[in-house]
PDB file of N, CA and C in Angstrom:
ATOM      1  N   MET A 531       0.903  -1.173   0.037  1.00  0.00           N
ATOM      2  CA  MET A 531       0.015   0.018  -0.012  1.00  0.00           C
ATOM      3  C   MET A 531       0.898   1.251   0.001  1.00  0.00           C
ATOM      4  N   PRO A 532       0.618   2.177  -0.794  1.00  0.00           N
ATOM      5  CA  PRO A 532       1.441   3.459  -0.853  1.00  0.00           C
ATOM      6  C   PRO A 532       1.108   4.458   0.280  1.00  0.00           C
ATOM      7  N   TRP A 533       1.981   5.454   0.392  1.00  0.00           N
ATOM      8  CA  TRP A 533       1.597   6.633   1.209  1.00  0.00           C
ATOM      9  C   TRP A 533       0.405   7.177   0.759  1.00  0.00           C
ATOM     10  N   HIS A 534      -0.452   7.823   1.586  1.00  0.00           N
ATOM     11  CA  HIS A 534      -1.737   8.615   1.287  1.00  0.00           C
ATOM     12  C   HIS A 534      -1.628   9.964   1.911  1.00  0.00           C
ATOM     13  N   GLN A 535      -2.397  10.837   1.300  1.00  0.00           N
ATOM     14  CA  GLN A 535      -2.402  12.237   1.787  1.00  0.00           C
ATOM     15  C   GLN A 535      -3.871  12.688   1.902  1.00  0.00           C
ATOM     16  N   ILE A 536      -4.149  13.582   2.768  1.00  0.00           N
ATOM     17  CA  ILE A 536      -5.407  14.120   2.973  1.00  0.00           C
ATOM     18  C   ILE A 536      -5.143  15.620   3.132  1.00  0.00           C
ATOM     19  N   ILE A 537      -5.913  16.416   2.351  1.00  0.00           N
ATOM     20  CA  ILE A 537      -5.732  17.939   2.419  1.00  0.00           C
ATOM     21  C   ILE A 537      -7.013  18.474   3.075  1.00  0.00           C
ATOM     22  N   LEU A 538      -6.767  19.265   4.162  1.00  0.00           N
ATOM     23  CA  LEU A 538      -7.848  19.929   4.825  1.00  0.00           C
ATOM     24  C   LEU A 538      -7.637  21.380   4.819  1.00  0.00           C
ATOM     25  N   GLU A 539      -8.696  22.173   4.503  1.00  0.00           N
ATOM     26  CA  GLU A 539      -8.539  23.649   4.463  1.00  0.00           C
ATOM     27  C   GLU A 539      -8.255  24.202   5.808  1.00  0.00           C
ATOM     28  N   GLY A 540      -7.462  25.283   5.761  1.00  0.00           N
ATOM     29  CA  GLY A 540      -7.052  26.002   6.978  1.00  0.00           C
ATOM     30  C   GLY A 540      -8.068  26.947   7.443  1.00  0.00           C
ATOM     31  N   SER A 541      -9.078  26.451   8.121  1.00  0.00           N
ATOM     32  CA  SER A 541     -10.187  27.340   8.621  1.00  0.00           C
ATOM     33  C   SER A 541     -10.743  26.528   9.879  1.00  0.00           C
ATOM     34  N   THR A 542     -11.732  27.223  10.508  1.00  0.00           N
ATOM     35  CA  THR A 542     -12.298  26.561  11.695  1.00  0.00           C
ATOM     36  C   THR A 542     -12.833  25.202  11.368  1.00  0.00           C
ATOM     37  N   ILE A 543     -13.460  25.063  10.203  1.00  0.00           N
ATOM     38  CA  ILE A 543     -14.010  23.861   9.745  1.00  0.00           C
ATOM     39  C   ILE A 543     -12.927  22.895   9.560  1.00  0.00           C
ATOM     40  N   GLY A 544     -11.879  23.317   8.905  1.00  0.00           N
ATOM     41  CA  GLY A 544     -10.609  22.476   8.687  1.00  0.00           C
ATOM     42  C   GLY A 544     -10.122  22.075   9.949  1.00  0.00           C
ATOM     43  N   ASP A 545     -10.099  22.828  10.987  1.00  0.00           N
ATOM     44  CA  ASP A 545      -9.484  22.474  12.296  1.00  0.00           C
ATOM     45  C   ASP A 545     -10.271  21.390  12.882  1.00  0.00           C
ATOM     46  N   ILE A 546     -11.660  21.559  12.901  1.00  0.00           N
ATOM     47  CA  ILE A 546     -12.622  20.532  13.428  1.00  0.00           C
ATOM     48  C   ILE A 546     -12.456  19.213  12.655  1.00  0.00           C
ATOM     49  N   SER A 547     -12.312  19.280  11.313  1.00  0.00           N
ATOM     50  CA  SER A 547     -12.151  18.081  10.540  1.00  0.00           C
ATOM     51  C   SER A 547     -10.747  17.467  10.914  1.00  0.00           C
ATOM     52  N   ALA A 548      -9.717  18.184  11.191  1.00  0.00           N
ATOM     53  CA  ALA A 548      -8.448  17.707  11.552  1.00  0.00           C
ATOM     54  C   ALA A 548      -8.522  16.889  12.843  1.00  0.00           C
ATOM     55  N   ARG A 549      -9.225  17.467  13.797  1.00  0.00           N
ATOM     56  CA  ARG A 549      -9.332  16.764  15.101  1.00  0.00           C
ATOM     57  C   ARG A 549     -10.113  15.472  14.943  1.00  0.00           C
ATOM     58  N   SER A 550     -11.138  15.475  14.078  1.00  0.00           N
ATOM     59  CA  SER A 550     -12.018  14.402  13.833  1.00  0.00           C
ATOM     60  C   SER A 550     -11.173  13.269  13.058  1.00  0.00           C
ATOM     61  N   LEU A 551     -10.299  13.641  12.181  1.00  0.00           N
ATOM     62  CA  LEU A 551      -9.450  12.791  11.477  1.00  0.00           C
ATOM     63  C   LEU A 551      -8.551  12.022  12.352  1.00  0.00           C
ATOM     64  N   ILE A 552      -7.895  12.779  13.196  1.00  0.00           N
ATOM     65  CA  ILE A 552      -6.869  12.157  14.136  1.00  0.00           C
ATOM     66  C   ILE A 552      -7.579  11.324  15.147  1.00  0.00           C
ATOM     67  N   ASN A 553      -8.703  11.688  15.674  1.00  0.00           N
ATOM     68  CA  ASN A 553      -9.444  10.886  16.652  1.00  0.00           C
ATOM     69  C   ASN A 553      -9.967   9.571  15.976  1.00  0.00           C
ATOM     70  N   ASP A 554     -10.509   9.620  14.812  1.00  0.00           N
ATOM     71  CA  ASP A 554     -10.941   8.413  14.094  1.00  0.00           C
ATOM     72  C   ASP A 554      -9.766   7.531  13.716  1.00  0.00           C
ATOM     73  N   PHE A 555      -8.628   8.202  13.334  1.00  0.00           N
ATOM     74  CA  PHE A 555      -7.476   7.286  13.058  1.00  0.00           C
ATOM     75  C   PHE A 555      -6.913   6.621  14.300  1.00  0.00           C
ATOM     76  N   GLN A 556      -6.917   7.385  15.484  1.00  0.00           N
ATOM     77  CA  GLN A 556      -6.462   6.873  16.681  1.00  0.00           C
ATOM     78  C   GLN A 556      -7.243   5.685  17.145  1.00  0.00           C
ATOM     79  N   ARG A 557      -8.512   5.601  16.936  1.00  0.00           N
ATOM     80  CA  ARG A 557      -9.469   4.504  17.233  1.00  0.00           C
ATOM     81  C   ARG A 557      -9.057   3.255  16.352  1.00  0.00           C
ATOM     82  N   ALA A 558      -8.865   3.567  15.025  1.00  0.00           N
ATOM     83  CA  ALA A 558      -8.396   2.459  14.095  1.00  0.00           C
ATOM     84  C   ALA A 558      -7.056   1.873  14.571  1.00  0.00           C
ATOM     85  N   PHE A 559      -6.186   2.802  14.953  1.00  0.00           N
ATOM     86  CA  PHE A 559      -4.807   2.372  15.300  1.00  0.00           C
ATOM     87  C   PHE A 559      -4.876   1.433  16.485  1.00  0.00           C
ATOM     88  N   LEU A 560      -5.650   1.786  17.493  1.00  0.00           N
ATOM     89  CA  LEU A 560      -5.839   0.996  18.744  1.00  0.00           C
ATOM     90  C   LEU A 560      -6.627  -0.253  18.398  1.00  0.00           C
ATOM     91  N   ALA A 561      -7.671  -0.249  17.630  1.00  0.00           N
ATOM     92  CA  ALA A 561      -8.405  -1.451  17.217  1.00  0.00           C
ATOM     93  C   ALA A 561      -7.429  -2.465  16.546  1.00  0.00           C
ATOM     94  N   ALA A 562      -6.464  -1.962  15.757  1.00  0.00           N
ATOM     95  CA  ALA A 562      -5.560  -2.874  15.027  1.00  0.00           C
ATOM     96  C   ALA A 562      -4.451  -3.324  15.966  1.00  0.00           C
ATOM     97  N   GLY A 563      -4.359  -2.942  17.179  1.00  0.00           N
ATOM     98  CA  GLY A 563      -3.429  -3.430  18.092  1.00  0.00           C
ATOM     99  C   GLY A 563      -2.168  -2.552  18.189  1.00  0.00           C
ATOM    100  N   ALA A 564      -2.268  -1.301  17.746  1.00  0.00           N
ATOM    101  CA  ALA A 564      -1.115  -0.398  17.785  1.00  0.00           C
ATOM    102  C   ALA A 564       0.083  -0.956  17.129  1.00  0.00           C
ATOM    103  N   PRO A 565      -0.047  -1.281  15.735  1.00  0.00           N
ATOM    104  CA  PRO A 565       1.073  -1.857  15.171  1.00  0.00           C
ATOM    105  C   PRO A 565       2.199  -0.885  14.897  1.00  0.00           C
ATOM    106  N   SER A 566       3.512  -1.451  14.748  1.00  0.00           N
ATOM    107  CA  SER A 566       4.606  -0.645  14.552  1.00  0.00           C
ATOM    108  C   SER A 566       4.721  -0.118  13.163  1.00  0.00           C
ATOM    109  N   GLY A 567       5.475   0.895  12.873  1.00  0.00           N
ATOM    110  CA  GLY A 567       5.599   1.443  11.586  1.00  0.00           C
ATOM    111  C   GLY A 567       4.475   2.412  11.058  1.00  0.00           C
ATOM    112  N   VAL A 568       3.525   2.565  11.949  1.00  0.00           N
ATOM    113  CA  VAL A 568       2.362   3.445  11.648  1.00  0.00           C
ATOM    114  C   VAL A 568       2.759   4.954  12.039  1.00  0.00           C
ATOM    115  N   ARG A 569       2.833   5.729  10.880  1.00  0.00           N
ATOM    116  CA  ARG A 569       3.260   7.134  11.078  1.00  0.00           C
ATOM    117  C   ARG A 569       2.277   8.101  10.311  1.00  0.00           C
ATOM    118  N   ILE A 570       2.106   9.180  10.959  1.00  0.00           N
ATOM    119  CA  ILE A 570       1.271  10.257  10.330  1.00  0.00           C
ATOM    120  C   ILE A 570       2.100  11.577  10.423  1.00  0.00           C
ATOM    121  N   PHE A 571       2.137  12.366   9.342  1.00  0.00           N
ATOM    122  CA  PHE A 571       2.896  13.613   9.394  1.00  0.00           C
ATOM    123  C   PHE A 571       1.936  14.747   8.946  1.00  0.00           C
ATOM    124  N   ARG A 572       2.132  15.911   9.473  1.00  0.00           N
ATOM    125  CA  ARG A 572       1.302  17.003   9.015  1.00  0.00           C
ATOM    126  C   ARG A 572       2.224  18.159   8.557  1.00  0.00           C
ATOM    127  N   THR A 573       1.785  18.810   7.489  1.00  0.00           N
ATOM    128  CA  THR A 573       2.510  20.019   7.072  1.00  0.00           C
ATOM    129  C   THR A 573       1.436  21.092   6.694  1.00  0.00           C
ATOM    130  N   THR A 574       1.823  22.245   6.715  1.00  0.00           N
ATOM    131  CA  THR A 574       1.045  23.449   6.367  1.00  0.00           C
ATOM    132  C   THR A 574       1.511  24.144   5.145  1.00  0.00           C
ATOM    133  N   THR A 575       0.517  24.411   4.191  1.00  0.00           N
ATOM    134  CA  THR A 575       0.873  24.981   3.014  1.00  0.00           C
ATOM    135  C   THR A 575       0.893  26.574   3.088  1.00  0.00           C
ATOM    136  N   ARG A 576       1.519  27.297   2.194  1.00  0.00           N
ATOM    137  CA  ARG A 576       1.601  28.735   2.185  1.00  0.00           C
ATOM    138  C   ARG A 576       0.132  29.347   2.300  1.00  0.00           C
ATOM    139  N   THR A 577      -0.793  28.705   1.843  1.00  0.00           N
ATOM    140  CA  THR A 577      -2.242  29.213   1.897  1.00  0.00           C
ATOM    141  C   THR A 577      -2.977  28.817   3.193  1.00  0.00           C
ATOM    142  N   GLY A 578      -2.235  28.082   4.048  1.00  0.00           N
ATOM    143  CA  GLY A 578      -2.861  27.703   5.387  1.00  0.00           C
ATOM    144  C   GLY A 578      -3.567  26.375   5.319  1.00  0.00           C
ATOM    145  N   ASN A 579      -3.538  25.672   4.285  1.00  0.00           N
ATOM    146  CA  ASN A 579      -4.197  24.240   4.252  1.00  0.00           C
ATOM    147  C   ASN A 579      -3.197  23.320   5.047  1.00  0.00           C
ATOM    148  N   HIS A 580      -3.782  22.273   5.549  1.00  0.00           N
ATOM    149  CA  HIS A 580      -3.129  21.289   6.263  1.00  0.00           C
ATOM    150  C   HIS A 580      -3.086  20.018   5.311  1.00  0.00           C
ATOM    151  N   ILE A 581      -1.932  19.441   5.179  1.00  0.00           N
ATOM    152  CA  ILE A 581      -1.724  18.151   4.533  1.00  0.00           C
ATOM    153  C   ILE A 581      -1.268  17.106   5.487  1.00  0.00           C
ATOM    154  N   TYR A 582      -2.079  16.013   5.570  1.00  0.00           N
ATOM    155  CA  TYR A 582      -1.695  14.916   6.426  1.00  0.00           C
ATOM    156  C   TYR A 582      -1.142  13.720   5.526  1.00  0.00           C
ATOM    157  N   PHE A 583       0.025  13.165   5.948  1.00  0.00           N
ATOM    158  CA  PHE A 583       0.610  12.105   5.112  1.00  0.00           C
ATOM    159  C   PHE A 583       0.475  10.838   6.026  1.00  0.00           C
ATOM    160  N   PHE A 584       0.071   9.731   5.445  1.00  0.00           N
ATOM    161  CA  PHE A 584      -0.061   8.451   6.174  1.00  0.00           C
ATOM    162  C   PHE A 584       0.889   7.486   5.559  1.00  0.00           C
ATOM    163  N   SER A 585       1.710   6.857   6.380  1.00  0.00           N
ATOM    164  CA  SER A 585       2.622   5.871   5.969  1.00  0.00           C
ATOM    165  C   SER A 585       1.928   4.707   5.412  1.00  0.00           C
ATOM    166  N   PRO A 586       2.504   3.791   4.613  1.00  0.00           N
ATOM    167  CA  PRO A 586       1.854   2.614   4.008  1.00  0.00           C
ATOM    168  C   PRO A 586       1.258   1.763   5.101  1.00  0.00           C
ATOM    169  N   GLU A 587       1.909   1.667   6.342  1.00  0.00           N
ATOM    170  CA  GLU A 587       1.418   0.899   7.417  1.00  0.00           C
ATOM    171  C   GLU A 587       0.143   1.568   8.009  1.00  0.00           C
ATOM    172  N   ALA A 588       0.203   2.858   8.046  1.00  0.00           N
ATOM    173  CA  ALA A 588      -1.040   3.637   8.537  1.00  0.00           C
ATOM    174  C   ALA A 588      -2.107   3.490   7.521  1.00  0.00           C
ATOM    175  N   SER A 589      -1.863   3.557   6.273  1.00  0.00           N
ATOM    176  CA  SER A 589      -2.875   3.411   5.264  1.00  0.00           C
ATOM    177  C   SER A 589      -3.508   2.052   5.246  1.00  0.00           C
ATOM    178  N   ALA A 590      -2.781   1.006   5.610  1.00  0.00           N
ATOM    179  CA  ALA A 590      -3.160  -0.367   5.626  1.00  0.00           C
ATOM    180  C   ALA A 590      -4.300  -0.612   6.626  1.00  0.00           C
ATOM    181  N   ILE A 591      -4.133   0.150   7.810  1.00  0.00           N
ATOM    182  CA  ILE A 591      -5.040  -0.208   8.992  1.00  0.00           C
ATOM    183  C   ILE A 591      -6.368   0.736   9.070  1.00  0.00           C
ATOM    184  N   ALA A 592      -6.322   1.763   8.232  1.00  0.00           N
ATOM    185  CA  ALA A 592      -7.362   2.735   8.417  1.00  0.00           C
ATOM    186  C   ALA A 592      -8.052   3.169   7.037  1.00  0.00           C
ATOM    187  N   GLY A 593      -8.288   2.086   6.280  1.00  0.00           N
ATOM    188  CA  GLY A 593      -8.919   2.432   4.930  1.00  0.00           C
ATOM    189  C   GLY A 593     -10.238   3.139   5.061  1.00  0.00           C
ATOM    190  N   THR A 594     -11.051   2.819   5.933  1.00  0.00           N
ATOM    191  CA  THR A 594     -12.364   3.453   6.152  1.00  0.00           C
ATOM    192  C   THR A 594     -12.155   4.926   6.510  1.00  0.00           C
ATOM    193  N   VAL A 595     -11.212   5.188   7.395  1.00  0.00           N
ATOM    194  CA  VAL A 595     -10.987   6.579   7.831  1.00  0.00           C
ATOM    195  C   VAL A 595     -10.403   7.344   6.638  1.00  0.00           C
ATOM    196  N   LEU A 596      -9.420   6.789   5.834  1.00  0.00           N
ATOM    197  CA  LEU A 596      -8.896   7.512   4.728  1.00  0.00           C
ATOM    198  C   LEU A 596      -9.981   7.758   3.637  1.00  0.00           C
ATOM    199  N   ASP A 597     -10.841   6.768   3.425  1.00  0.00           N
ATOM    200  CA  ASP A 597     -11.943   6.934   2.463  1.00  0.00           C
ATOM    201  C   ASP A 597     -12.903   7.975   2.874  1.00  0.00           C
ATOM    202  N   SER A 598     -13.203   8.128   4.148  1.00  0.00           N
ATOM    203  CA  SER A 598     -14.175   9.132   4.608  1.00  0.00           C
ATOM    204  C   SER A 598     -13.673  10.519   4.566  1.00  0.00           C
ATOM    205  N   PHE A 599     -12.298  10.655   4.528  1.00  0.00           N
ATOM    206  CA  PHE A 599     -11.689  11.966   4.367  1.00  0.00           C
ATOM    207  C   PHE A 599     -11.096  12.276   2.961  1.00  0.00           C
ATOM    208  N   HIS A 600     -11.420  11.316   2.036  1.00  0.00           N
ATOM    209  CA  HIS A 600     -11.159  11.452   0.539  1.00  0.00           C
ATOM    210  C   HIS A 600      -9.641  11.477   0.426  1.00  0.00           C
ATOM    211  N   ALA A 601      -8.902  10.561   1.076  1.00  0.00           N
ATOM    212  CA  ALA A 601      -7.429  10.453   0.928  1.00  0.00           C
ATOM    213  C   ALA A 601      -7.093  10.098  -0.546  1.00  0.00           C
ATOM    214  N   THR A 602      -5.953  10.488  -0.946  1.00  0.00           N
ATOM    215  CA  THR A 602      -5.529  10.055  -2.276  1.00  0.00           C
ATOM    216  C   THR A 602      -4.096   9.512  -2.147  1.00  0.00           C
ATOM    217  N   PRO A 603      -3.747   8.519  -2.901  1.00  0.00           N
ATOM    218  CA  PRO A 603      -2.411   7.936  -2.956  1.00  0.00           C
ATOM    219  C   PRO A 603      -1.347   8.884  -3.316  1.00  0.00           C
ATOM    220  N   CYS A 604      -0.191   8.885  -2.740  1.00  0.00           N
ATOM    221  CA  CYS A 604       0.860   9.716  -3.147  1.00  0.00           C
ATOM    222  C   CYS A 604       1.638   9.027  -4.268  1.00  0.00           C
ATOM    223  N   PRO A 605       1.965   9.742  -5.301  1.00  0.00           N
ATOM    224  CA  PRO A 605       2.721   9.161  -6.395  1.00  0.00           C
ATOM    225  C   PRO A 605       4.090   8.649  -5.993  1.00  0.00           C
ATOM    226  N   ALA A 606       4.721   9.199  -4.879  1.00  0.00           N
ATOM    227  CA  ALA A 606       5.975   8.750  -4.465  1.00  0.00           C
ATOM    228  C   ALA A 606       5.997   9.048  -2.915  1.00  0.00           C
ATOM    229  N   THR A 607       7.019   8.566  -2.258  1.00  0.00           N
ATOM    230  CA  THR A 607       7.265   8.920  -0.892  1.00  0.00           C
ATOM    231  C   THR A 607       7.270  10.385  -0.693  1.00  0.00           C
ATOM    232  N   PRO A 608       6.410  10.989   0.177  1.00  0.00           N
ATOM    233  CA  PRO A 608       6.402  12.503   0.311  1.00  0.00           C
ATOM    234  C   PRO A 608       7.664  12.990   0.950  1.00  0.00           C
ATOM    235  N   ASP A 609       8.106  14.191   0.639  1.00  0.00           N
ATOM    236  CA  ASP A 609       9.185  14.855   1.336  1.00  0.00           C
ATOM    237  C   ASP A 609       8.561  15.393   2.651  1.00  0.00           C
ATOM    238  N   LEU A 610       9.121  14.768   3.678  1.00  0.00           N
ATOM    239  CA  LEU A 610       8.616  15.052   5.022  1.00  0.00           C
ATOM    240  C   LEU A 610       9.478  16.073   5.814  1.00  0.00           C
ATOM    241  N   ASP A 611      10.501  16.657   5.193  1.00  0.00           N
ATOM    242  CA  ASP A 611      11.465  17.487   5.941  1.00  0.00           C
ATOM    243  C   ASP A 611      10.745  18.635   6.733  1.00  0.00           C
ATOM    244  N   ALA A 612       9.693  19.238   6.021  1.00  0.00           N
ATOM    245  CA  ALA A 612       9.028  20.347   6.737  1.00  0.00           C
ATOM    246  C   ALA A 612       7.785  19.900   7.536  1.00  0.00           C
ATOM    247  N   SER A 613       7.730  18.694   7.751  1.00  0.00           N
ATOM    248  CA  SER A 613       6.435  18.138   8.320  1.00  0.00           C
ATOM    249  C   SER A 613       6.723  17.872   9.763  1.00  0.00           C
ATOM    250  N   VAL A 614       5.619  17.752  10.518  1.00  0.00           N
ATOM    251  CA  VAL A 614       5.612  17.435  11.945  1.00  0.00           C
ATOM    252  C   VAL A 614       4.954  16.035  12.103  1.00  0.00           C
ATOM    253  N   GLN A 615       5.621  15.139  12.853  1.00  0.00           N
ATOM    254  CA  GLN A 615       5.030  13.783  13.065  1.00  0.00           C
ATOM    255  C   GLN A 615       3.924  13.986  14.121  1.00  0.00           C
ATOM    256  N   ILE A 616       2.736  13.294  13.833  1.00  0.00           N
ATOM    257  CA  ILE A 616       1.706  13.254  14.806  1.00  0.00           C
ATOM    258  C   ILE A 616       1.889  12.127  15.834  1.00  0.00           C
ATOM    259  N   ARG A 617       1.883  12.424  17.044  1.00  0.00           N
ATOM    260  CA  ARG A 617       2.131  11.375  18.069  1.00  0.00           C
ATOM    261  C   ARG A 617       0.732  10.531  18.335  1.00  0.00           C
ATOM    262  N   LEU A 618       0.852   9.258  18.135  1.00  0.00           N
ATOM    263  CA  LEU A 618      -0.217   8.345  18.448  1.00  0.00           C
ATOM    264  C   LEU A 618      -0.083   7.863  19.819  1.00  0.00           C
ATOM    265  N   GLN A 619      -1.223   7.657  20.435  1.00  0.00           N
ATOM    266  CA  GLN A 619      -1.143   7.037  21.881  1.00  0.00           C
ATOM    267  C   GLN A 619      -1.361   5.610  21.809  1.00  0.00           C
ATOM    268  N   ALA A 620      -0.344   4.857  22.202  1.00  0.00           N
ATOM    269  CA  ALA A 620      -0.436   3.397  22.262  1.00  0.00           C
ATOM    270  C   ALA A 620      -1.109   2.958  23.588  1.00  0.00           C
ATOM    271  N   PRO A 621      -1.744   1.914  23.647  1.00  0.00           N
ATOM    272  CA  PRO A 621      -2.327   1.480  24.895  1.00  0.00           C
ATOM    273  C   PRO A 621      -1.362   1.190  26.009  1.00  0.00           C
TER     274      PRO A 621
END
């Protein structure tokens, strides 16, 4: 499975969607037994939009979450140098 990305607009609605995205993903992560290799990164564009990148391992356990937020596959491994890793809470 490739890396996936979700783009959320930089607004109050986008902030609410971002919290919902991470909460939904956290539930999927815990339901899958908190597997290793699962990583999520966030970056902000110049226009204020937020882009979330999901590692292949993250993409594999949260297909329903990714589908509900209209994730798209990345054509290549994203450049994560300017990104911040989202910390997931393991049990």
